[in-house]
Coordinates of C-alpha atoms in Angstrom, one line a residue:
M266 CA 149.0 216.7 254.6
D267 CA 150.0 220.3 255.1
S268 CA 147.7 223.1 253.3
V269 CA 150.7 224.1 250.8
T270 CA 150.9 220.5 249.8
Q271 CA 147.1 220.3 249.2
F272 CA 147.2 223.5 247.4
V273 CA 150.0 222.7 244.9
L274 CA 148.5 219.2 244.4
G275 CA 145.2 220.9 243.5
A276 CA 146.8 223.4 241.2
S277 CA 148.7 220.6 239.2
V278 CA 145.4 218.7 238.7
G279 CA 143.5 221.8 237.7
E280 CA 146.4 222.5 235.1
A281 CA 146.2 218.8 233.9
V282 CA 142.2 219.2 233.5
A283 CA 141.9 222.7 232.2
G284 CA 145.4 224.5 231.6
K285 CA 145.2 224.3 228.0
K286 CA 142.0 226.1 227.9
A287 CA 142.1 228.4 231.0
G288 CA 145.7 228.9 231.3
N289 CA 147.0 229.8 234.9
W290 CA 143.4 230.2 236.1
A291 CA 143.0 226.7 236.1
M292 CA 146.0 226.3 238.5
L293 CA 144.7 228.9 240.7
W294 CA 141.2 227.4 241.0
G295 CA 142.7 223.8 241.3
G296 CA 144.6 225.4 244.2
I297 CA 141.6 226.7 245.9
C298 CA 139.6 223.7 245.3
G299 CA 142.3 221.6 246.8
T300 CA 142.2 223.3 250.2
I301 CA 138.3 223.6 250.6
P302 CA 137.9 220.2 252.3
D303 CA 140.2 221.6 255.2
L304 CA 137.8 224.4 255.8
D305 CA 136.1 222.0 258.3
V306 CA 138.6 223.3 261.2
F307 CA 136.5 226.4 261.3
M308 CA 133.9 224.0 262.8
R309 CA 135.7 223.9 266.0
Y310 CA 133.8 227.2 266.8
F311 CA 130.7 225.7 266.8
F312 CA 131.3 222.0 268.3
N313 CA 133.3 220.8 271.3
E314 CA 136.1 218.8 271.3
V315 CA 134.4 215.3 271.5
E316 CA 132.3 216.4 268.2
M317 CA 135.2 217.8 266.3
L318 CA 136.9 214.3 266.4
G319 CA 134.5 213.0 264.1
I320 CA 133.9 216.3 262.0
H321 CA 137.7 217.1 261.1
R322 CA 138.5 214.8 258.0
G323 CA 134.8 213.8 258.1
F324 CA 132.1 214.6 255.5
S325 CA 134.2 217.4 254.0
H326 CA 136.7 215.0 253.2
S327 CA 134.4 212.3 251.7
I328 CA 134.0 211.3 247.9
L329 CA 130.2 212.1 248.2
F330 CA 131.2 215.7 249.2
A331 CA 133.4 215.9 246.1
I332 CA 130.8 214.9 243.8
L333 CA 128.1 217.2 245.6
I334 CA 130.4 220.5 245.6
A335 CA 131.8 220.0 242.2
P336 CA 128.9 221.3 240.1
I337 CA 128.7 224.3 242.4
L338 CA 132.3 225.3 242.2
G339 CA 132.4 224.4 238.3
F340 CA 129.2 226.8 237.8
I341 CA 130.9 229.7 239.9
Q342 CA 134.2 229.3 237.8
F343 CA 132.3 229.0 234.6
K344 CA 130.5 232.2 235.3
I345 CA 133.5 234.2 236.3
H346 CA 135.7 233.0 233.3
K347 CA 133.1 233.1 230.4
K348 CA 135.8 234.3 228.1
Q349 CA 137.9 231.5 228.6
E350 CA 137.8 228.4 226.4
A351 CA 137.0 225.8 229.4
T352 CA 133.3 224.8 229.5
F353 CA 131.2 224.1 232.4
K354 CA 132.0 220.4 232.0
N355 CA 135.7 221.2 232.2
W356 CA 135.4 223.4 235.5
T357 CA 133.2 220.9 237.1
L358 CA 135.8 218.2 236.3
L359 CA 138.6 220.4 237.5
S360 CA 136.7 221.0 240.9
F361 CA 135.8 217.5 241.3
L362 CA 139.5 216.2 240.8
S363 CA 141.0 218.8 242.8
V364 CA 138.7 218.5 245.9
V365 CA 138.7 214.5 245.8
T366 CA 142.4 214.4 245.4
H367 CA 142.7 216.2 249.0
P368 CA 141.1 213.4 251.0
L369 CA 142.6 210.7 248.9
L370 CA 146.1 212.0 249.7
D371 CA 145.2 212.6 253.3
S372 CA 144.2 208.8 253.4
F373 CA 148.0 208.0 253.1
T374 CA 148.8 209.7 256.5
T375 CA 148.1 208.7 259.9
Y376 CA 145.3 210.8 261.2
G377 CA 142.5 208.8 259.3
T378 CA 140.2 210.0 256.5
Q379 CA 136.4 209.2 256.5
L380 CA 136.4 208.9 252.7
F381 CA 132.9 207.2 252.8
Q382 CA 130.8 209.6 255.0
P383 CA 127.9 209.6 255.6
F384 CA 127.6 205.8 254.8
S385 CA 130.7 204.9 256.9
N386 CA 132.9 206.5 259.6
Y387 CA 135.5 204.2 258.8
P388 CA 138.9 206.4 259.1
V389 CA 141.0 205.3 256.1
A390 CA 144.7 205.5 256.8
F391 CA 147.4 203.9 255.0
N392 CA 150.2 205.4 257.5
S393 CA 152.7 205.4 254.6
I394 CA 153.8 209.3 254.5
F395 CA 154.2 211.9 256.9
I396 CA 152.1 214.9 257.1
I397 CA 154.9 217.0 255.6
D398 CA 157.2 215.5 253.1
L399 CA 159.4 217.8 250.8
I400 CA 160.0 214.9 248.7
Y401 CA 156.4 214.7 247.7
T402 CA 155.9 218.6 247.8
L403 CA 158.8 220.3 246.2
P404 CA 158.3 218.6 242.8
F405 CA 155.0 220.2 242.4
I406 CA 156.3 223.6 243.6
I407 CA 159.0 223.7 241.1
A408 CA 157.1 222.3 238.2
L409 CA 154.3 224.8 238.9
I410 CA 156.8 227.9 239.0
V411 CA 158.1 226.7 235.8
I412 CA 154.6 226.5 234.0
L413 CA 153.8 229.8 234.9
F414 CA 156.0 231.1 232.6
K415 CA 155.0 228.8 229.9
K416 CA 152.3 229.6 227.3
R417 CA 149.1 227.9 227.9
N418 CA 149.5 225.8 224.7
S419 CA 153.1 225.0 225.2
R420 CA 153.7 221.0 225.1
Q421 CA 156.7 221.5 227.6
R422 CA 153.9 222.7 230.2
R423 CA 152.0 219.6 230.2
I424 CA 155.1 217.3 230.1
I425 CA 156.6 219.3 233.3
N426 CA 153.1 219.1 235.1
Y427 CA 152.6 215.3 234.2
S428 CA 156.2 214.5 235.1
A429 CA 155.3 216.0 238.5
I430 CA 152.4 214.2 239.1
I431 CA 153.9 210.8 237.9
F432 CA 156.8 211.3 240.2
T433 CA 154.7 212.1 243.3
T434 CA 152.2 209.1 242.7
F435 CA 155.3 206.9 242.4
Y436 CA 156.7 208.4 245.6
L437 CA 153.3 207.6 247.2
F438 CA 153.3 203.8 246.2
L439 CA 157.0 203.7 247.1
G440 CA 155.9 204.6 250.6
L441 CA 153.4 201.9 250.6
I442 CA 156.2 199.3 249.7
S443 CA 158.5 200.7 252.2
K444 CA 156.1 200.4 254.9
Y445 CA 155.3 196.8 254.0
S446 CA 159.0 195.9 254.2
A447 CA 159.5 197.6 257.6
D448 CA 156.4 195.8 258.9
I449 CA 157.8 192.5 257.9
V450 CA 160.9 193.4 260.0
F451 CA 158.8 194.5 263.0
E452 CA 156.7 191.3 262.9
D453 CA 159.7 189.1 262.6
S454 CA 161.5 190.8 265.5
F455 CA 158.9 191.1 267.9
K456 CA 159.2 188.2 270.7
E457 CA 156.7 189.2 273.3
T458 CA 154.6 186.3 274.4
S459 CA 151.6 188.4 274.9
Q460 CA 149.1 188.0 272.3
I461 CA 149.1 191.0 270.1
I462 CA 145.7 193.1 269.6
Q463 CA 146.7 196.0 267.5
D464 CA 149.9 197.0 265.6
F465 CA 150.8 200.1 263.8
S466 CA 153.7 201.6 261.9
A467 CA 154.2 204.9 260.2
P468 CA 157.2 206.8 258.9
S469 CA 159.0 209.3 260.8
P470 CA 159.1 213.1 259.8
L471 CA 160.1 214.1 256.2
N472 CA 161.1 210.4 254.9
I473 CA 159.8 207.0 254.0
I474 CA 163.2 205.3 255.2
L475 CA 162.9 205.4 259.1
W476 CA 159.7 203.8 260.5
N477 CA 158.1 203.9 263.8
T478 CA 156.0 201.2 265.3
L479 CA 153.6 200.7 268.2
I480 CA 152.3 197.2 269.3
V481 CA 149.4 196.8 271.7
C482 CA 149.2 193.5 273.7
E483 CA 146.9 191.7 275.7
N484 CA 148.8 192.8 279.0
D485 CA 147.5 196.5 278.2
K486 CA 151.2 197.4 277.2
V487 CA 152.3 199.2 274.2
Y488 CA 155.5 198.4 272.8
F489 CA 157.6 200.8 270.5
A490 CA 160.5 200.9 268.5
D491 CA 161.9 202.2 265.3
Y492 CA 163.5 200.8 262.1
S493 CA 165.6 202.3 259.4
H494 CA 165.9 200.4 256.0
L495 CA 169.8 201.5 256.4
D496 CA 170.4 199.9 259.4
K497 CA 173.1 197.2 259.5
T498 CA 170.9 194.7 261.5
K499 CA 167.3 193.9 261.7
N500 CA 167.4 193.4 265.5
I501 CA 164.8 195.8 267.0
N502 CA 165.1 196.9 270.5
Y503 CA 161.7 197.3 272.0
Q504 CA 160.6 199.6 274.9
S505 CA 157.2 199.5 276.5
L506 CA 154.8 201.8 278.5
E507 CA 151.5 201.1 280.2
R508 CA 148.2 202.0 278.6
N509 CA 146.7 202.1 282.1
T510 CA 143.1 201.2 280.9
Y511 CA 142.3 200.3 284.4
L512 CA 141.7 204.2 285.2
I513 CA 138.8 204.3 283.2
K514 CA 137.4 200.7 283.4
H515 CA 134.1 201.9 284.7
N516 CA 133.8 204.4 282.1
L517 CA 134.5 202.3 278.9
N518 CA 130.7 202.9 277.6
D519 CA 130.9 206.8 278.2
Y520 CA 130.4 208.4 274.7
P521 CA 133.6 210.6 275.0
I522 CA 135.8 207.7 275.8
Q523 CA 134.2 205.7 272.9
K524 CA 135.1 208.5 270.6
L525 CA 138.7 208.6 271.9
L526 CA 139.1 204.8 271.5
W527 CA 137.9 205.2 268.0
F528 CA 139.9 207.9 267.3
S529 CA 143.1 206.3 268.7
R530 CA 142.3 202.8 267.2
G531 CA 143.6 201.5 270.6
L532 CA 146.9 203.5 270.4
Y533 CA 146.7 205.3 273.5
K534 CA 147.4 205.7 277.2
F535 CA 145.8 207.1 280.3
E536 CA 147.7 208.8 283.0
K537 CA 146.7 210.3 286.3
K538 CA 147.9 213.5 287.8
G539 CA 146.4 214.6 291.0
N540 CA 142.9 214.2 290.7
D541 CA 142.8 214.4 287.0
I542 CA 143.1 211.9 284.1
Y543 CA 144.5 212.5 280.8
F544 CA 144.2 210.5 277.5
S545 CA 146.9 210.6 275.0
D546 CA 147.0 209.4 271.5
L547 CA 150.4 207.7 270.9
R548 CA 150.5 207.9 267.0
F549 CA 151.4 211.6 267.0
N550 CA 154.9 211.8 268.3
V551 CA 158.0 213.3 266.8
S552 CA 160.1 210.4 267.7
N553 CA 160.3 207.3 269.9
E554 CA 162.4 209.2 272.3
Q555 CA 159.5 211.5 273.0
L556 CA 157.3 208.5 273.6
S557 CA 159.5 207.6 276.5
K558 CA 158.9 210.8 278.1
E559 CA 156.1 212.1 280.2
N560 CA 153.7 214.8 278.2
S561 CA 154.9 213.6 275.0
S562 CA 151.8 213.2 273.0
V563 CA 150.8 216.1 270.6
F564 CA 147.1 214.8 271.0
K565 CA 146.6 215.0 274.7
F566 CA 142.9 215.5 276.4
K567 CA 141.9 216.1 280.1
L568 CA 139.0 214.0 280.8
I569 CA 135.9 215.9 282.2
F570 CA 134.0 213.9 284.8
K571 CA 130.5 214.5 286.3
N572 CA 128.9 212.1 288.7
N573 CA 131.8 209.7 288.1
E574 CA 130.8 209.6 284.3
V575 CA 133.0 211.1 281.5
I576 CA 130.9 214.0 280.0
G577 CA 133.6 215.3 277.8
F578 CA 137.2 216.2 277.4
E579 CA 139.4 219.4 276.7
R580 CA 142.7 219.9 274.8
A581 CA 145.4 219.8 277.6
N582 CA 148.9 221.3 277.4
S583 CA 151.0 218.5 275.9
G584 CA 154.1 220.0 277.8
L585 CA 156.1 219.4 274.5
N586 CA 159.4 221.3 274.8
I587 CA 161.1 220.0 271.4
D588 CA 164.7 221.3 270.3
F589 CA 163.9 221.0 266.8
K590 CA 167.6 221.5 265.8
S591 CA 168.6 218.7 267.9
T592 CA 165.6 216.5 266.9
F593 CA 166.3 217.1 263.3
E594 CA 170.2 216.0 263.6
K595 CA 169.0 212.8 265.6
L596 CA 166.6 212.0 263.0
I597 CA 169.0 212.4 260.2
I598 CA 171.6 210.1 262.2
R599 CA 168.7 207.5 262.7
I600 CA 167.7 207.7 259.0
L601 CA 171.3 206.8 257.9
G602 CA 171.1 203.6 260.1
K603 CA 173.1 204.7 263.0

């Protein structure tokens, strides 16, 4: 999720744990702790693109990381705020819950969160909420603003905060239900005779009503479509594109290619331009309309060859030229089932 959402989630958790004993300091520290896992983005200055695919949302987003860093952060907070009623145990619990809820929330998005590092690099991704969703974020923002002006012992303060937590948690689970319902429609409507080897669905931006799907078949094609729960019919019109795996058939065991295939979970395409070969992760697109265009992927990499071996890749200019006003208008229309 975006940094603002992670901050306000952490702040709300901090308030729930120690707001009564530490007042607004609990919210501030909760917000700070809630953003700490994303500091792994600064590792890009020390590692190449291949390594960063495994580092971002890696160990810093694991449950073990939250366990290890919580007492350190708790000790710092306890020493700074000796005059507050909050104990070392309170600050440590605040730190742990604020840090660990960050990767737990991220796991509901599409990128994939390695919750069980270093024991497993499996990227947990429920694909049930877009990385920015105001319906999830705004209740926290509104609640925290109101809470700022309430006394720490105020019963209203706790009621408002817990109401925001309950509503947003309910919204997360509502997203899972919405996804499950959309998946049934996609499954029932897909008539391609080729065997399915991978399928995927995720919400379109800012909502959990309009869903996009990608279906990979043994013919090396990716079929894509969208469905809104407000559509008048459940007849889905699928389009397709070639994955072009043949372009790197002799390089499938090269480490950078293995890393890309692991990251994309099979939802990719290769394309050749001149003497260069590009890889695109198809999960990260603004809309299905973008998928049908060249250079549509947000995650696009140019492969680097040496002696016919792929030795790395570099971020390529995706060529995205999005008219956000027009895209937003089309999004609203599709959400409404038109």
